[in-house]
Coordinates of C-alpha atoms in Angstrom, one line a residue:
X1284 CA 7.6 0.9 -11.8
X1285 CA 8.4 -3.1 -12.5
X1286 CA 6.7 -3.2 -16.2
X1287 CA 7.0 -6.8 -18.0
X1288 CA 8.8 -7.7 -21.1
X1289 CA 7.6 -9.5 -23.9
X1290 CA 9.0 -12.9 -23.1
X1291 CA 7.5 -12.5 -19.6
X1292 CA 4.5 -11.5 -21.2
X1293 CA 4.5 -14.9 -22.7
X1294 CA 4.7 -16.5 -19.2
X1295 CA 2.4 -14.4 -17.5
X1296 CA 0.0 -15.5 -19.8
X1297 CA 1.3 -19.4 -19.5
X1298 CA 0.6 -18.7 -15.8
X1299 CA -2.5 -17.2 -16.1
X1300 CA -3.6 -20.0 -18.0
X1301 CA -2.3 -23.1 -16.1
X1302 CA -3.7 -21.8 -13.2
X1303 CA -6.8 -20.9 -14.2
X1304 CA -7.3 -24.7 -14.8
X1305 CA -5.7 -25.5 -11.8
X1306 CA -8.2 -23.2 -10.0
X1307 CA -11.3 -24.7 -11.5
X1308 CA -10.4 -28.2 -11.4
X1309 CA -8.0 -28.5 -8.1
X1310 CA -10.4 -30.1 -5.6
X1311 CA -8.7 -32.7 -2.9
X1312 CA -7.3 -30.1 -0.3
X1313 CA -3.7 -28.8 0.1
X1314 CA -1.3 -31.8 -0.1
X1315 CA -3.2 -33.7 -3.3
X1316 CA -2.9 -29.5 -5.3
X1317 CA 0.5 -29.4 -4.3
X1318 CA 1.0 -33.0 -5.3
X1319 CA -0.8 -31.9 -9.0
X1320 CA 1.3 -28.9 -9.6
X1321 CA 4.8 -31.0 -8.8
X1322 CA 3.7 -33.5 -11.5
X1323 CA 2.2 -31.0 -14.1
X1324 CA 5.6 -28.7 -13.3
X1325 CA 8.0 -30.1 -12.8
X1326 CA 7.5 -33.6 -14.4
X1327 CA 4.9 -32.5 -17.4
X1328 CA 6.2 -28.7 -18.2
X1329 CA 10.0 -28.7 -16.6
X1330 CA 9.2 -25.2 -15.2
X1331 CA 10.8 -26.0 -12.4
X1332 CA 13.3 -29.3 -11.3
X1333 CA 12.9 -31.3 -8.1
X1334 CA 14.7 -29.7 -6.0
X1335 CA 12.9 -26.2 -6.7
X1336 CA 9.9 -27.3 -5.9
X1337 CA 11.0 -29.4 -2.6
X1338 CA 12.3 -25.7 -1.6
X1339 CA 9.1 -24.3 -3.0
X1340 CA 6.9 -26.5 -0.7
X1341 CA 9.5 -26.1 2.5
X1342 CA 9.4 -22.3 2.2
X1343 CA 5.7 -22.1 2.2
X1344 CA 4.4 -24.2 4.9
X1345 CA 6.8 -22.1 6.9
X1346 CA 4.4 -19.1 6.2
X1347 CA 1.0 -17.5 6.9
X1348 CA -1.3 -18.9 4.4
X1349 CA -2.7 -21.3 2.6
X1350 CA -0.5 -23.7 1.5
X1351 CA -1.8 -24.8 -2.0
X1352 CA -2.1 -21.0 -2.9
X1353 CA 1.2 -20.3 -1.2
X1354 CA 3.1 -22.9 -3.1
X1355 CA 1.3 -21.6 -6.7
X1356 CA 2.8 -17.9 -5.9
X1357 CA 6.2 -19.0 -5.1
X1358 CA 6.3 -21.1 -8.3
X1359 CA 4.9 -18.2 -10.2
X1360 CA 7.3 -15.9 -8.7
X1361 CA 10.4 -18.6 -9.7
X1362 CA 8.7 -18.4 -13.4
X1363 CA 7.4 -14.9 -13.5
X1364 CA 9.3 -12.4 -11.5
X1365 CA 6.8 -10.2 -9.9
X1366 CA 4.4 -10.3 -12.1
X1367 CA 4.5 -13.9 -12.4
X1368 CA 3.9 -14.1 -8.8
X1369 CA 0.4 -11.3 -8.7
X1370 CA -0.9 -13.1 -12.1
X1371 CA -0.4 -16.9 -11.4
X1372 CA -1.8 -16.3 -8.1
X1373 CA -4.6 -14.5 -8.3
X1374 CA -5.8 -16.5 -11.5
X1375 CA -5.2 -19.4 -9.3
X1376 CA -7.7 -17.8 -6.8
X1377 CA -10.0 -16.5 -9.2
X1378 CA -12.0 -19.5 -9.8
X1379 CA -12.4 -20.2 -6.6
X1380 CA -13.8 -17.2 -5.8
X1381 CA -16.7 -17.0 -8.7
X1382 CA -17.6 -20.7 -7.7
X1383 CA -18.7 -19.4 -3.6
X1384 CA -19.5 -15.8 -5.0
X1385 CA -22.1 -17.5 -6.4
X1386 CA -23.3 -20.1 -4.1
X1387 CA -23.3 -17.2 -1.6
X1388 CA -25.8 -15.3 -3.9
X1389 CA -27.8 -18.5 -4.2
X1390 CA -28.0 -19.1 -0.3
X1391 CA -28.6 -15.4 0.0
X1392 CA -31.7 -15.4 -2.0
X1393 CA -32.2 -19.3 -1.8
X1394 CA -32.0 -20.0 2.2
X1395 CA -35.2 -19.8 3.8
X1396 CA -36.4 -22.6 1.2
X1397 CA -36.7 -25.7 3.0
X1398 CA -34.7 -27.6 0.2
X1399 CA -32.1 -26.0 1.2
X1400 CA -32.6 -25.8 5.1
X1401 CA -32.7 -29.8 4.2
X1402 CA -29.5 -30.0 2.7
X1403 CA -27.7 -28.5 4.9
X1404 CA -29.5 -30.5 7.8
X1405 CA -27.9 -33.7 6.5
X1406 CA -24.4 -31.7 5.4
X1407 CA -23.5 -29.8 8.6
X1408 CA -22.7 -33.5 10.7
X1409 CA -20.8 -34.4 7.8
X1410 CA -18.4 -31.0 7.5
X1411 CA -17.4 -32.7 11.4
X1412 CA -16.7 -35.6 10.2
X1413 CA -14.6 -34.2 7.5
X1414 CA -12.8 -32.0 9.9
X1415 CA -12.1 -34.7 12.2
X1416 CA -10.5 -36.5 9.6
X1417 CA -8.5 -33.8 8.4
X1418 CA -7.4 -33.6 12.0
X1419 CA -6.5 -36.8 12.6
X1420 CA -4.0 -36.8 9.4
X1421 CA -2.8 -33.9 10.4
X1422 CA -2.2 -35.3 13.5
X1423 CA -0.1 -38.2 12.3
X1424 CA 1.7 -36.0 10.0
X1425 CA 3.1 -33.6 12.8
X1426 CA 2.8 -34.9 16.6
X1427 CA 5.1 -36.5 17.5
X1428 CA 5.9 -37.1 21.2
X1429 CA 4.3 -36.6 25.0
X1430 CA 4.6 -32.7 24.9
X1431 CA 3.3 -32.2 21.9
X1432 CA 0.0 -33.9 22.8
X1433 CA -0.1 -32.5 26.4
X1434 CA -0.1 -29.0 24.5
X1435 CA -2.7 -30.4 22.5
X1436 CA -5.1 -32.0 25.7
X1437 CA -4.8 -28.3 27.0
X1438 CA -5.8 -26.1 23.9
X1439 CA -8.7 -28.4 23.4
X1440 CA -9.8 -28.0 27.3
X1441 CA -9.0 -24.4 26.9
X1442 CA -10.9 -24.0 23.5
X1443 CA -14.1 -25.9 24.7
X1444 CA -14.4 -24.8 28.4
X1445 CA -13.6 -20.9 28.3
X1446 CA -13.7 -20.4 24.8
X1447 CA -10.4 -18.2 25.5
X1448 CA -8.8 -15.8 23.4
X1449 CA -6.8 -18.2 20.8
X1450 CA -3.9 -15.9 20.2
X1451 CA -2.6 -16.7 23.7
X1452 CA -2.9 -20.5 23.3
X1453 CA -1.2 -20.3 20.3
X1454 CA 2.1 -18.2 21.5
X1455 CA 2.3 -19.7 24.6
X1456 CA 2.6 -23.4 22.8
X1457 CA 5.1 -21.9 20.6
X1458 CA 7.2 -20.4 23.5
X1459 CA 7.1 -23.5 25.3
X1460 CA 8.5 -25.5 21.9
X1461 CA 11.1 -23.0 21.7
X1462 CA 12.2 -23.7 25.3
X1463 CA 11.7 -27.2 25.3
X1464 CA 13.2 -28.3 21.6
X1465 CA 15.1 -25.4 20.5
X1466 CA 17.7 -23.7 21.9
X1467 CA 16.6 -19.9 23.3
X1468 CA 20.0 -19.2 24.4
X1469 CA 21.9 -20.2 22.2
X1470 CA 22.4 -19.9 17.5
X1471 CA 22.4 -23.4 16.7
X1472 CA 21.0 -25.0 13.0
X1473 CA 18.9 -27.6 12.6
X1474 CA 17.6 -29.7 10.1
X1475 CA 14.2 -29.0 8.7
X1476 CA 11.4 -31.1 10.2
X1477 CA 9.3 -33.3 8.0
X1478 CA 6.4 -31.3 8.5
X1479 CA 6.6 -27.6 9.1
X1480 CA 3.0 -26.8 8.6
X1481 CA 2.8 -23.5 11.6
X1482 CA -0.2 -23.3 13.0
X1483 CA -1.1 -19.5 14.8
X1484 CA -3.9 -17.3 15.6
X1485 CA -6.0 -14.8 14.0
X1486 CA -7.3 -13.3 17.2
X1487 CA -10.5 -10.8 17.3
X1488 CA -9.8 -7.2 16.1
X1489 CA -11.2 -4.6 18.3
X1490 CA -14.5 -2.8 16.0
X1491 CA -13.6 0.1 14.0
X1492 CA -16.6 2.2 15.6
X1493 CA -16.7 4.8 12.6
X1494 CA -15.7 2.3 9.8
X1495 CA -18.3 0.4 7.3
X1496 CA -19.1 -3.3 7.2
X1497 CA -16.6 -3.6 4.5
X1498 CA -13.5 -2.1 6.2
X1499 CA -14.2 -4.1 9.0
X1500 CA -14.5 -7.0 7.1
X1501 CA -11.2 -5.9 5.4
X1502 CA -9.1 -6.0 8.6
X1503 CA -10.8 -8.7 10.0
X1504 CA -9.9 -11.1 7.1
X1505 CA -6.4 -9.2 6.2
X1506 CA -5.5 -9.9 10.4
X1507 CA -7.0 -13.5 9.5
X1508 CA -5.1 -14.1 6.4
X1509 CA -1.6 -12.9 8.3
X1510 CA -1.5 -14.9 11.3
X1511 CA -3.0 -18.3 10.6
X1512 CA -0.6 -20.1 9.0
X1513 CA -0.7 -24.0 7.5
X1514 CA -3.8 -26.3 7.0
X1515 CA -6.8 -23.8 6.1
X1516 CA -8.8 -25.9 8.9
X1517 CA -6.8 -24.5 11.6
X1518 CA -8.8 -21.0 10.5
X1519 CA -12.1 -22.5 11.5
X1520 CA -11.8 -21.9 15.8
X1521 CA -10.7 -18.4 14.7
X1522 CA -12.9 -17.3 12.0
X1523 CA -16.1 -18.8 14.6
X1524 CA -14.6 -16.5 17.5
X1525 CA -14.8 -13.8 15.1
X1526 CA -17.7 -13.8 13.1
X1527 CA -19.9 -15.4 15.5
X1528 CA -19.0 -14.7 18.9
X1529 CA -17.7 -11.1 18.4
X1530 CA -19.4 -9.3 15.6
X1531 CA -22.5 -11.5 15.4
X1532 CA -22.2 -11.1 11.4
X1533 CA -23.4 -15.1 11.5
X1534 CA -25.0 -17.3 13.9
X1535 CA -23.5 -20.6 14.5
X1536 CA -25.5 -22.8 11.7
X1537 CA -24.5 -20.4 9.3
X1538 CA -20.8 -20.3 9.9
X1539 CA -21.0 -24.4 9.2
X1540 CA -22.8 -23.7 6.3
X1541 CA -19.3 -21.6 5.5
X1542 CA -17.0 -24.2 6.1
X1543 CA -19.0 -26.8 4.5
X1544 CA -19.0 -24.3 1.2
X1545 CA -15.1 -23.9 1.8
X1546 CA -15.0 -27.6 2.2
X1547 CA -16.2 -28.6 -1.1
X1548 CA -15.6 -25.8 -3.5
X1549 CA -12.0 -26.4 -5.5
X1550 CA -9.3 -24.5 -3.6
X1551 CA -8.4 -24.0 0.0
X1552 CA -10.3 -24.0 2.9
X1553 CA -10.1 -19.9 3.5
X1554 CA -12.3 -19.3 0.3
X1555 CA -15.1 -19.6 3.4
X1556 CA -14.0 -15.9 4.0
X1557 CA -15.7 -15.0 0.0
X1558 CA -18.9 -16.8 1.2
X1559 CA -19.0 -15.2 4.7
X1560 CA -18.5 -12.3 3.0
X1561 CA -21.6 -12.0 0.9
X1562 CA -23.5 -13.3 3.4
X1563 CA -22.1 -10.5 5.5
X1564 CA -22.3 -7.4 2.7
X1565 CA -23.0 -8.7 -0.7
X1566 CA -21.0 -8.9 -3.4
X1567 CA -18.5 -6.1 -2.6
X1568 CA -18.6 -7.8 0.9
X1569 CA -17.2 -11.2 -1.2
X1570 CA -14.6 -9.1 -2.9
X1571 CA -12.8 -7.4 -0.1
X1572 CA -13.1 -10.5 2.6
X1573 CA -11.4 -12.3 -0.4
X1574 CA -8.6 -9.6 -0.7
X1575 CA -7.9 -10.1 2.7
X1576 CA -7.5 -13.6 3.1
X1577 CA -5.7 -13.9 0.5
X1578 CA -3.2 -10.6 0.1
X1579 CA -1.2 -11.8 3.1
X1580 CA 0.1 -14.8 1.2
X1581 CA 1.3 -12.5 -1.6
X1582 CA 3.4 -10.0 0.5
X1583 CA 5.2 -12.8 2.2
X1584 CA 6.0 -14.7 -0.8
X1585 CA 7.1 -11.6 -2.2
X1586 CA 9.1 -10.4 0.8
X1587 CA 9.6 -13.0 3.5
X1588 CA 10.7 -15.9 1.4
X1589 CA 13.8 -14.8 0.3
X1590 CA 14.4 -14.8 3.8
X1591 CA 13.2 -17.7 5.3
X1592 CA 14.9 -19.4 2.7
X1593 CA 18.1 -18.3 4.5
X1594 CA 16.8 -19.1 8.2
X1595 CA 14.1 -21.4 8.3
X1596 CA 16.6 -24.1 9.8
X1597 CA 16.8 -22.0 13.3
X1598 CA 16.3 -24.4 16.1
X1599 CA 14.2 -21.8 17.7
X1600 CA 11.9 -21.5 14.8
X1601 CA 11.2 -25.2 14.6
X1602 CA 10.5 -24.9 18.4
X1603 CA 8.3 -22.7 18.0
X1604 CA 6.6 -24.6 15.1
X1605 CA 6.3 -27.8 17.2
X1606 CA 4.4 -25.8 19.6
X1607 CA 2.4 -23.9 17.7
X1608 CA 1.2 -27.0 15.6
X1609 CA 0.3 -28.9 18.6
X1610 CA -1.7 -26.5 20.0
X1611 CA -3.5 -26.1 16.2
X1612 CA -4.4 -29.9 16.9
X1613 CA -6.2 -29.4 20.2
X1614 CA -8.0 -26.1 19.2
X1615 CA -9.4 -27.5 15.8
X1616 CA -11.0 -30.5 17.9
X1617 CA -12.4 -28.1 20.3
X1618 CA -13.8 -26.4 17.3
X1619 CA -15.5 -29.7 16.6
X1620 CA -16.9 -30.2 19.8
X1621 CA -18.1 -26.7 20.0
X1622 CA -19.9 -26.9 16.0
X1623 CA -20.6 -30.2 16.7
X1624 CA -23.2 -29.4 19.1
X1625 CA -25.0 -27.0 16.7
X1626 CA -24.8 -29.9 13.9
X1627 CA -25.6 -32.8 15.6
X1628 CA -29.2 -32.5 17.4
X1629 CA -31.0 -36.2 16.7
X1630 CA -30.4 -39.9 15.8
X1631 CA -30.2 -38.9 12.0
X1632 CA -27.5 -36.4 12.5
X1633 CA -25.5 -38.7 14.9
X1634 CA -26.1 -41.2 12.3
X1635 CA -24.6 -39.3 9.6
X1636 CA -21.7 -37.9 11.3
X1637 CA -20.7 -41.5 12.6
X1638 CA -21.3 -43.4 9.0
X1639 CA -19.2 -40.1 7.3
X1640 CA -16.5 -40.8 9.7
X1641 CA -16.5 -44.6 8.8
X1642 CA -16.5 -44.0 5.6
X1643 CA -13.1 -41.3 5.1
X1644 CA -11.6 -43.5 7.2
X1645 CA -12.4 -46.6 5.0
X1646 CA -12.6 -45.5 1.9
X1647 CA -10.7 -42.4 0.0
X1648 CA -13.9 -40.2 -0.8
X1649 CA -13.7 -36.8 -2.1
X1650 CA -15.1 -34.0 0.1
X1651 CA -17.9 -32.9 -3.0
X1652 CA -19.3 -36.7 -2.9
X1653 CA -19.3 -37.2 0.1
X1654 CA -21.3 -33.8 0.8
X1655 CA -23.5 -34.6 -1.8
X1656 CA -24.4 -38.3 -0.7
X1657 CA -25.3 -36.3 2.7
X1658 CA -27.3 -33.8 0.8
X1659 CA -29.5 -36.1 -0.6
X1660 CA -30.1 -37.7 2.4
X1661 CA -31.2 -34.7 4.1
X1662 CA -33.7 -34.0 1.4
X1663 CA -35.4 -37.1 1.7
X1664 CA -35.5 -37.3 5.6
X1665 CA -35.8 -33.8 6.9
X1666 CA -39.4 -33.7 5.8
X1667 CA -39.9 -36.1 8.5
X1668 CA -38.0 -34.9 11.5
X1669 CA -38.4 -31.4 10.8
X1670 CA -40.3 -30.5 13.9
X1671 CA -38.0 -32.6 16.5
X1672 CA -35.5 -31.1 14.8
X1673 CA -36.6 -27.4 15.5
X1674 CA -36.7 -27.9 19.1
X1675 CA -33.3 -28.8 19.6
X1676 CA -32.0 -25.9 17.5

């Protein structure tokens, strides 16, 4: 048994409390935490030098996981040991997970009101926009040539017309990068790409018959949590599959309502899985879809790191990555198009899906104003349109 000493006693606790701040504070998404935590670290508290954390940042988007939360247990593995790495990551978490613990209580016992309906009439065309967005930087971040956006063009046709099992679009896209820009048959290293964010798939789980609500949720989220890898949006075409399509647990407005609570909450995009989980079985529903999103990211740290530290130059493995990211692009927009048609029903909601989009491109707005400029707006004119509204949903 790995037991601390008392000088890593002192840094567990200077983890513990760095990233509960982090946690509670850290809203902007994936690149502007990770941004954050080089500054406080490595410029602020010289935990960690430059180079460290460029390694830090290249190892995880390599990896299942969120990458904010990814990058926050490798640095609080290089501080802590393995301590360092359970402590600093889950108080990183933690936050996060009170914050849409709570909101799902509050839509739980709150979300029949039409108050709330309202708010969420006015949100949901905004979460699009948000994701489109997202998409689009994503986009200019990591595509890069023609076959990368013919893999694209297909996984959104794919996604939208047969709603087909993602786990195939996404291994077929990375076999074709391997064959196309690495080298299958032949050990060759390459330099890491600029972007190594790896898209993959979190594919249904067949039901457990004889299991409860909870252990399904548990290997739902844990299958979830291990084989989507990079931005947390890519989870979004696989979680609706899941939750909507196979188990029924939500219907489609609701599952928006999830990603728009993922959306502005601090902390990845994934925490959706702690508000689909009350939603789904209560609090203890919460806890365990949170332990499985999130565990993943903690094993591979732990155990995979070391190695792809060693390999991740592989040509095959960027190949694959290429792929695999392209084909993220195409199914996240079919996503859209598919959610889009559940969020967008009448002029007001085209409205405010087109203005949102106008404005992120425009202007740098945080996700949590942006939401809440659309609230407010739904408040005041859902009254009003309520029963045209109705009809089309």
């Amino acid at each position: 048994m790995i037991t601390p000493t008392d000088s890593q006693r002192s840094r567990l606790a200077e983890l513990a409390r760095y990233f509960l701040r982090l946690g509670f504070l850290g809203f902007g998404g994936p690149v502007a935490l990770v941004g954050q935590m080089e500054r406080e670290l490595v410029d602020g508290k010289k935990w960690l030098t430059k180079q460290e954390m460029k390694e830090s940042i290249a190892i995880c988007q390599s990896l299942p996981g969120p990458l904010a939360i990814q990058v926050g247990i490798y640095v609080s593995w290089l501080r802590g040991g393995f301590w360092g790495a359970w402590v600093g990551g889950w108080c990183f978490i933690l936050p996060n997970f009170v914050i849409v613990a709570s909101l799902g209580a509050l839509y739980v016992y709150l979300g029949d009101l039409q108050p709330v309906t309202a708010i969420f009439y006015g949100v949901s065309p905004a979460v699009i926009a948000l994701i489109l967005h997202s998409c689009y930087r994503l986009a200019k971040l990591g595509m890069e040539d023609w076959l990368q956006w013919t893999i694209a063009a297909v996984c959104l046709a794919v996604t939208v017309i047969l709603q087909a099992e993602v786990a195939l679009l996404f291994i077929s896209a990375g076999i074709v990068g391997i064959l196309y820009y690495g080298k299958p048959f032949k050990r060759s290293p390459a330099i890491l790409p600029g972007i190594a964010v790896v898209p993959a798939a979190a594919g249904p789980i067949a039901p457990v018959a004889s299991g409860s609500t909870l252990s399904k949720l548990l290997l739902f989220f844990l299958k979830a949590g291990s084989l989507t890898f990079g931005s947390g949006l890519v989870i979004v075409p696989f979680l609706e599959q899941g939750l909507v399509q196979q188990y029924n647990w939500l219907d489609e407005r609701q599952f928006l309502i999830a990603v728009a609570i993922g959306m502005i909450s601090p902390g990845p995009v994934v925490i959706t899985a702690t508000f689909v989980g009350y939603l789904v079985a209560g609090f203890w529903g919460s806890v365990v879809s949170t332990i499985g999103i999130f565990l993943p990211s903690f094993l591979l740290v732990l155990i995979v790191a070391p190695l792809l530290a060693r390999h991740r130059g592989n040509a095959n493995v960027q190949g694959f990555v290429k792929g695999a990211y392209a084909a993220a692009i195409g199914t996240i927009l079919g996503a859209c198009i598919l959610l889009g048609k559940i969020a967008i029903g009448d002029w007001l909601t085209e409205l405010i899906g087109v203005v949102s989009l106008a404005v992120l491109f425009r202007w740098k707005v945080s996700n949590p104003l942006l939401i809440a400029a659309t609230a407010v707006v739904g408040l005041i004119a859902y009254p009003w349109l309520q029963p045209s509204w109705v009809m089309v949903h």
